[in-house]
PDB file of C-alpha atoms in Angstrom:
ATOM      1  CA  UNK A  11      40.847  -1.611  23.793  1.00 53.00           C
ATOM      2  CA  UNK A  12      40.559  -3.468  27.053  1.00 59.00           C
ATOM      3  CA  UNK A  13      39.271  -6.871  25.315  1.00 61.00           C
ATOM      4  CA  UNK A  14      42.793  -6.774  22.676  1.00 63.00           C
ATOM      5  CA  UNK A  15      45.490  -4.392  24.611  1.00 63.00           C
ATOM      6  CA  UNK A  16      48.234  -5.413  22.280  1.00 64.00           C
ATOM      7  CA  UNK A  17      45.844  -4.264  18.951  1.00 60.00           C
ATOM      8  CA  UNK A  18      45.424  -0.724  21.170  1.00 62.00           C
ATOM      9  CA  UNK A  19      46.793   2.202  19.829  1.00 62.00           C
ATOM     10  CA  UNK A  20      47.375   5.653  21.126  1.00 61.00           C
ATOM     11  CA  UNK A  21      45.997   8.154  18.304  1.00 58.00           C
ATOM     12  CA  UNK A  22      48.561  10.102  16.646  1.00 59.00           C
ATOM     13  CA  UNK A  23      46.849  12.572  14.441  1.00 62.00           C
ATOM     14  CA  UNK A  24      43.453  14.906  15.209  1.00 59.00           C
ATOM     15  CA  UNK A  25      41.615  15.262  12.105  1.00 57.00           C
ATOM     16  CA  UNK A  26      38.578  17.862  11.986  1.00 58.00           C
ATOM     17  CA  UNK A  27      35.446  16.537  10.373  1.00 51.00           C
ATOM     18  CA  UNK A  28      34.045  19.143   7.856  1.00 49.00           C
ATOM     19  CA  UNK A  29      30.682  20.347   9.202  1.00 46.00           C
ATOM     20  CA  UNK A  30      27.531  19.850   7.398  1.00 45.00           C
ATOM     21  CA  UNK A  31      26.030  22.951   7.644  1.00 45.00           C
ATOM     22  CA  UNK A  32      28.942  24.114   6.065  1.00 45.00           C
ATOM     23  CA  UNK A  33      27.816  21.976   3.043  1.00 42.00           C
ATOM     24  CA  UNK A  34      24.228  23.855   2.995  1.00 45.00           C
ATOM     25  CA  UNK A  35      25.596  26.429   1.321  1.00 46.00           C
ATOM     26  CA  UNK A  36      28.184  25.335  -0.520  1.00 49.00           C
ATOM     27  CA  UNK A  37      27.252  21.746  -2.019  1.00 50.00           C
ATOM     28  CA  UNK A  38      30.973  21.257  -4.178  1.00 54.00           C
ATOM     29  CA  UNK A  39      32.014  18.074  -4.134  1.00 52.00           C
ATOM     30  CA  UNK A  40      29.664  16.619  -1.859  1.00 51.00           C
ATOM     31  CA  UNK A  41      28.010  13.908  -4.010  1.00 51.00           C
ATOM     32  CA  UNK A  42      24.701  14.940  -4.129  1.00 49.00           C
ATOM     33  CA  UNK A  43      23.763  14.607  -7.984  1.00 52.00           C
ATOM     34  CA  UNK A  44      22.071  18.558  -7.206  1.00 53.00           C
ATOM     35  CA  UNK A  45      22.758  21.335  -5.698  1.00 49.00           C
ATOM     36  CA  UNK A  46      20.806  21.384  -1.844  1.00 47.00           C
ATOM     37  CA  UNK A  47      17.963  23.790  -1.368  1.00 49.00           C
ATOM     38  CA  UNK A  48      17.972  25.691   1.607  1.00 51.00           C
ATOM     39  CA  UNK A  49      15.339  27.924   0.713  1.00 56.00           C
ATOM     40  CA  UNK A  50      12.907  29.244   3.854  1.00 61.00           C
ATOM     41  CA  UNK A  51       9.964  29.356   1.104  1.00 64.00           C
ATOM     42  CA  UNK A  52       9.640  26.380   0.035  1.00 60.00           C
ATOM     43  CA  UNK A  53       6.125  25.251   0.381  1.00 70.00           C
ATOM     44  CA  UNK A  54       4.648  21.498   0.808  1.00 80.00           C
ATOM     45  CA  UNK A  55       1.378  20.050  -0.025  1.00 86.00           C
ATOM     46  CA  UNK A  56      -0.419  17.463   2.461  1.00 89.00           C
ATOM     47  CA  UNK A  57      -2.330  15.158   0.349  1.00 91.00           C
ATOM     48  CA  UNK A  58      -4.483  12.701   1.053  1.00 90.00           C
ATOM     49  CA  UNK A  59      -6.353   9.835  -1.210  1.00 91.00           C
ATOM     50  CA  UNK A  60      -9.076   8.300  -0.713  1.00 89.00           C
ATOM     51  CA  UNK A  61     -10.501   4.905  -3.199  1.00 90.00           C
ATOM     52  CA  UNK A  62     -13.574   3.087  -2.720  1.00 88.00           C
ATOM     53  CA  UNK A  63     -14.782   0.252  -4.283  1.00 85.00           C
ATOM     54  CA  UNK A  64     -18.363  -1.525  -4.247  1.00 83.00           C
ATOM     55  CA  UNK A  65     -17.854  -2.834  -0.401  1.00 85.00           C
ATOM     56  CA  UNK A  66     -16.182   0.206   0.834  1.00 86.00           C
ATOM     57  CA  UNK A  67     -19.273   2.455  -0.474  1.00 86.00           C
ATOM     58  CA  UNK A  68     -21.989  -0.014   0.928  1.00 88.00           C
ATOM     59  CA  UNK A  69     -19.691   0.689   4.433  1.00 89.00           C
ATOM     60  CA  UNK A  70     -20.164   4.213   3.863  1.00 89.00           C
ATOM     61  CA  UNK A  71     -16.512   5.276   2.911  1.00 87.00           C
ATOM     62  CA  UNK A  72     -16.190   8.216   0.561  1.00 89.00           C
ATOM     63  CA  UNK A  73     -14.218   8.446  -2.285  1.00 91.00           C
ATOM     64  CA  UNK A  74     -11.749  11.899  -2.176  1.00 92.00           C
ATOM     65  CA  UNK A  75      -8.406  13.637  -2.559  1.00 94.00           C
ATOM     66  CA  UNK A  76      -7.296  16.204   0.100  1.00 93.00           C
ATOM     67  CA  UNK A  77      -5.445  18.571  -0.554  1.00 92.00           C
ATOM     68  CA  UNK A  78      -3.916  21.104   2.743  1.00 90.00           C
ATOM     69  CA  UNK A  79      -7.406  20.136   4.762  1.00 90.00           C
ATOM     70  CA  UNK A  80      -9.433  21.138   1.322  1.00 92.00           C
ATOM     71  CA  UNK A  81     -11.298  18.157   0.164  1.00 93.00           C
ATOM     72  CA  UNK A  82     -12.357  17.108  -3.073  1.00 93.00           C
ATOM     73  CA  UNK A  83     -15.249  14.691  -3.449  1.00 91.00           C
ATOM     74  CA  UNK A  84     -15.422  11.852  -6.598  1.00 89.00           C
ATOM     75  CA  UNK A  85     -18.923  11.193  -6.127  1.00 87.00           C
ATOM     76  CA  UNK A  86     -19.380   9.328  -9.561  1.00 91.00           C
ATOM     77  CA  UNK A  87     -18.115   5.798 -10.414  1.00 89.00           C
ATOM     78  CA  UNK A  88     -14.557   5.744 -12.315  1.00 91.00           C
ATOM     79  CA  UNK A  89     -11.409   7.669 -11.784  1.00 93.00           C
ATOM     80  CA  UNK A  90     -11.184  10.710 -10.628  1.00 95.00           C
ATOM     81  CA  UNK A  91      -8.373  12.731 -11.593  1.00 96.00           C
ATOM     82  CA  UNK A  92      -6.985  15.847 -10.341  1.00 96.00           C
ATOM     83  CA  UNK A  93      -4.026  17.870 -11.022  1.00 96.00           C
ATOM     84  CA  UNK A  94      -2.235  20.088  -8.858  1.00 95.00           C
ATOM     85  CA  UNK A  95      -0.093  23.410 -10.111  1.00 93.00           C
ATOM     86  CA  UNK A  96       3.704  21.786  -8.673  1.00 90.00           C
ATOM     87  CA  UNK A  97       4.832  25.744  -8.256  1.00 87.00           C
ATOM     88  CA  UNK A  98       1.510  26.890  -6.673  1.00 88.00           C
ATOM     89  CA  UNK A  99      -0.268  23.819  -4.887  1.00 89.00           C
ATOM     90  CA  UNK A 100      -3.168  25.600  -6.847  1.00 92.00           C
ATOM     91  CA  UNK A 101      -5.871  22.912  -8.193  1.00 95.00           C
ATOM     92  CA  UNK A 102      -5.412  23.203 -11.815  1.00 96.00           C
ATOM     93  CA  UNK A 103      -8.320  20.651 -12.785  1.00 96.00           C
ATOM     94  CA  UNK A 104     -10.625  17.732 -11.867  1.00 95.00           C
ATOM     95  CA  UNK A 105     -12.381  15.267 -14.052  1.00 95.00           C
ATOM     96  CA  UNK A 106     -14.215  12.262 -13.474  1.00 94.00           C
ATOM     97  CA  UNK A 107     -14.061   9.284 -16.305  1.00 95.00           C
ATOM     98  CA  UNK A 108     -16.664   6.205 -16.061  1.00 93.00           C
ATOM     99  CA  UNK A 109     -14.094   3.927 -17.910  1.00 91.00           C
ATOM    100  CA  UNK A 110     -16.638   0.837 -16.409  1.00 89.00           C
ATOM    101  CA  UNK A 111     -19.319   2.343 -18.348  1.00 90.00           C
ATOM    102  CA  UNK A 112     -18.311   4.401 -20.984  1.00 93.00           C
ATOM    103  CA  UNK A 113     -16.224   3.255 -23.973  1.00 93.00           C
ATOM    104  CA  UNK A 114     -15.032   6.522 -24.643  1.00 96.00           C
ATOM    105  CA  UNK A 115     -13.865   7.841 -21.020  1.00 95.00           C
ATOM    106  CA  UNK A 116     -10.412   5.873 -21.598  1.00 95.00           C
ATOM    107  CA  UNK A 117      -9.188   7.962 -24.548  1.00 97.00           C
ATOM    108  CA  UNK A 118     -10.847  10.708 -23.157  1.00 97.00           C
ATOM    109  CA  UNK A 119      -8.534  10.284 -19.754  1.00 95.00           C
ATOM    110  CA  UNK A 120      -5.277   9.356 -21.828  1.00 97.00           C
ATOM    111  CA  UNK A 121      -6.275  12.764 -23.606  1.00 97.00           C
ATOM    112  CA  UNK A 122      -6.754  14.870 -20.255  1.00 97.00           C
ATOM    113  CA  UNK A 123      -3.517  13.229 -19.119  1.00 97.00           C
ATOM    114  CA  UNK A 124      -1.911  14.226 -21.879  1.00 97.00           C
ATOM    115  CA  UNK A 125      -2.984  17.473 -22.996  1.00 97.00           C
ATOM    116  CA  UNK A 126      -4.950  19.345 -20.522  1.00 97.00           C
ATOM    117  CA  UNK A 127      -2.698  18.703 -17.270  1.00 97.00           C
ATOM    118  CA  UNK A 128       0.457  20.780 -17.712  1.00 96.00           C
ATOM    119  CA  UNK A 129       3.686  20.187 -17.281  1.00 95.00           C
ATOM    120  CA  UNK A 130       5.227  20.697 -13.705  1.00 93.00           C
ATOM    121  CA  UNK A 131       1.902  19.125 -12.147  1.00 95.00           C
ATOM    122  CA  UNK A 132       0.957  16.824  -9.584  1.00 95.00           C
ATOM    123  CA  UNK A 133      -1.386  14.099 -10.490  1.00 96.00           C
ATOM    124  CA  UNK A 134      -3.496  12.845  -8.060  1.00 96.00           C
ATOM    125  CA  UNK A 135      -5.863  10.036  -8.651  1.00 95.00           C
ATOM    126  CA  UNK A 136      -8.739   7.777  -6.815  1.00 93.00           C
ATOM    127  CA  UNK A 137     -11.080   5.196  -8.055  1.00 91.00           C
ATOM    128  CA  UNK A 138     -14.718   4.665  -7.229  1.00 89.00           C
ATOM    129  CA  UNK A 139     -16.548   1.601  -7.641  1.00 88.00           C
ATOM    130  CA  UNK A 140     -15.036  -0.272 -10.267  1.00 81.00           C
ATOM    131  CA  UNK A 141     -13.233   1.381 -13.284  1.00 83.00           C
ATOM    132  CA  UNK A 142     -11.139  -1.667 -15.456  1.00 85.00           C
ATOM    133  CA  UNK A 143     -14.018  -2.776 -17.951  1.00 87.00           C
ATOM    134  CA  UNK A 144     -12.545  -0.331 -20.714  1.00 85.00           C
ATOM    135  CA  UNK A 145      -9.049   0.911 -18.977  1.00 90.00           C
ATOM    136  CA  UNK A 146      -6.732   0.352 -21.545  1.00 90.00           C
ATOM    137  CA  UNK A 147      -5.182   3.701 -23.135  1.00 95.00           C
ATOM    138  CA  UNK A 148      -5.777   5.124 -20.139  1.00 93.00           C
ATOM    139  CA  UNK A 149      -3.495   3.389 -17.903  1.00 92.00           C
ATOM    140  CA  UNK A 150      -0.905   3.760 -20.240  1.00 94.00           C
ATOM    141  CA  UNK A 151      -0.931   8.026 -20.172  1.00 96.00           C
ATOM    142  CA  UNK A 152      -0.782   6.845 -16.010  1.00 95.00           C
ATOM    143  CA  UNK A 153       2.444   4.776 -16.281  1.00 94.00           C
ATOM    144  CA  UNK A 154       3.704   8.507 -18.525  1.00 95.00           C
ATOM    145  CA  UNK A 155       2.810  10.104 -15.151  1.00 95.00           C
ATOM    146  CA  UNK A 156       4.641   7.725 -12.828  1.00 93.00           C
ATOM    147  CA  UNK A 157       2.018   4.519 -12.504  1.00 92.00           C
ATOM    148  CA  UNK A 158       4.336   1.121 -11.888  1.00 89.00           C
ATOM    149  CA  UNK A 159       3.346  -2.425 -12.969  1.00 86.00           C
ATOM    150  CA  UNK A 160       0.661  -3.706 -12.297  1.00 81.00           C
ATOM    151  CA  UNK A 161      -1.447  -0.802 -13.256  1.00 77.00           C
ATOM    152  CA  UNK A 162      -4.681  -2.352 -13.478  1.00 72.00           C
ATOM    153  CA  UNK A 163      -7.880  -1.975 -11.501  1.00 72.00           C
ATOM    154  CA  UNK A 164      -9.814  -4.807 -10.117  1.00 70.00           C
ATOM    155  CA  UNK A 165     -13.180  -5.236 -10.032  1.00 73.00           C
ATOM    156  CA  UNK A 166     -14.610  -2.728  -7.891  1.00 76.00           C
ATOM    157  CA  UNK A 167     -11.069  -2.790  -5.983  1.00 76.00           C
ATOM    158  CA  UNK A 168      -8.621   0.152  -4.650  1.00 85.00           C
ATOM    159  CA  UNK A 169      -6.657   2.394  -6.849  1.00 88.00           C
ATOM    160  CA  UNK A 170      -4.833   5.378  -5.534  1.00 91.00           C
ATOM    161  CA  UNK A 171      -1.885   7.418  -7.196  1.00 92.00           C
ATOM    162  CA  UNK A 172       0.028  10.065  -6.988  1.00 94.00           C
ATOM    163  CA  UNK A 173       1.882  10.804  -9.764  1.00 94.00           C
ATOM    164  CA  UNK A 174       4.095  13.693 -11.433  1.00 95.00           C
ATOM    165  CA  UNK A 175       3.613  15.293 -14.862  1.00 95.00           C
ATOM    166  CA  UNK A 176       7.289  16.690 -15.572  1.00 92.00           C
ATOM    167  CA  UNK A 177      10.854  16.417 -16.939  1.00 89.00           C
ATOM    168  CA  UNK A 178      11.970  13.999 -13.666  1.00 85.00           C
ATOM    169  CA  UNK A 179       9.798  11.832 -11.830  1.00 82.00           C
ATOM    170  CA  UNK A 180      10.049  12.805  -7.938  1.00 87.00           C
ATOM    171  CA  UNK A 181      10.875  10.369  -5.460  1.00 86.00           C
ATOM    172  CA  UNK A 182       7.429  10.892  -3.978  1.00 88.00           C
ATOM    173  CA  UNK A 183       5.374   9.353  -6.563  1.00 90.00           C
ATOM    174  CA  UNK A 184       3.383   6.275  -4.894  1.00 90.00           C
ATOM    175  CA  UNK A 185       0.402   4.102  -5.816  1.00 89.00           C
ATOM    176  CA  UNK A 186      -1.591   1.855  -4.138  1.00 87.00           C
ATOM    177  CA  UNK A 187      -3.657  -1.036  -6.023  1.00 82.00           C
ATOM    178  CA  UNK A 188      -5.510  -3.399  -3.798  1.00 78.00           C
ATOM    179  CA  UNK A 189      -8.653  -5.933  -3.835  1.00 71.00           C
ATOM    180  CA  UNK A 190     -11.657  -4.881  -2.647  1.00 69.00           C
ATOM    181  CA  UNK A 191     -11.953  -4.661   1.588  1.00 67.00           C
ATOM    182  CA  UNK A 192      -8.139  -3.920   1.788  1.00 62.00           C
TER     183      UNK A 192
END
């Protein structure tokens, strides 16, 4: 005002803002494509992934997922999948597949994707050593699950995911995919 006094203006009107904890309980017309939860019980997971490839292991780096401070070792080459109850946070199941070394392990892991995980899971993934020799059906079911171009694995590289088995595809869902040493 004291830089333009002639564009000043005394105000003429007092207009209350509405309050937004008002809008915690009573979301009606305030844009939000759901209602907001405001629900004391709602429970998070920490998670925490872990890949290795070929240089990473020789430097003694493990490969694991973490879940709340509980770890969960992949201790043989491939991916290692695990799926987490979204409700519960309860481990649901865990399967290692060598698709480097065995030509089977990528239908196998489309299949697990597919069928065994249930719906309303988390899908947490890490790769050890190397795992892209016979990846092919397999990174398909993980694009169904929330995996973004380019899903591919290099040569003994990095390959982390989290991922979402459901109706809607959180906003959470991350990978990472990087050479080896990164």
């Amino acid at each position: 005002a004291a830089a333009y006094p002639k564009y000043s203006l005394t105000p003429t009107e007092t207009v209350p803002m509405p309050s937004f904890l008002g809008l915690l309980s009573d979301c009606a017309g305030c844009g939000a494509m759901e209602p907001i939860i405001n629900d004391d019980n709602l429970q998070f997971l920490e998670v925490s992934i872990q890949s290795a490839g070929k240089l990473e292991i020789q430097q003694g780096h493990a490969v694991f997922i973490e879940i709340d401070g509980v770890r969960f070792n992949g201790r043989s080459r491939g991916f290692f999948v695990t799926s987490v109850d979204a409700l519960t946070g309860t481990v649901t199941h865990q399967m290692t597949f060598d698709t480097y070394g065995q030509v089977d392990a990528d239908v196998a892991m489309a299949n697990f994707i597919r069928n065994d995980i249930p719906q309303d899971s988390i899908v947490l993934v890490a790769v050890r050593d190397t795992a892209n020799r016979y990846a092919q059906e397999c990174l398909v079911a993980l694009k169904e699950v929330g995996a973004q171009e380019p899903v591919k694995t290099d040569h003994r590289g990095n390959f982390a995911m989290v991922g979402f088995k459901g109706k809607v595809w959180p906003t959470w869902i991350q990978q990472v995919n990087l050479p080896s040493t990164q």
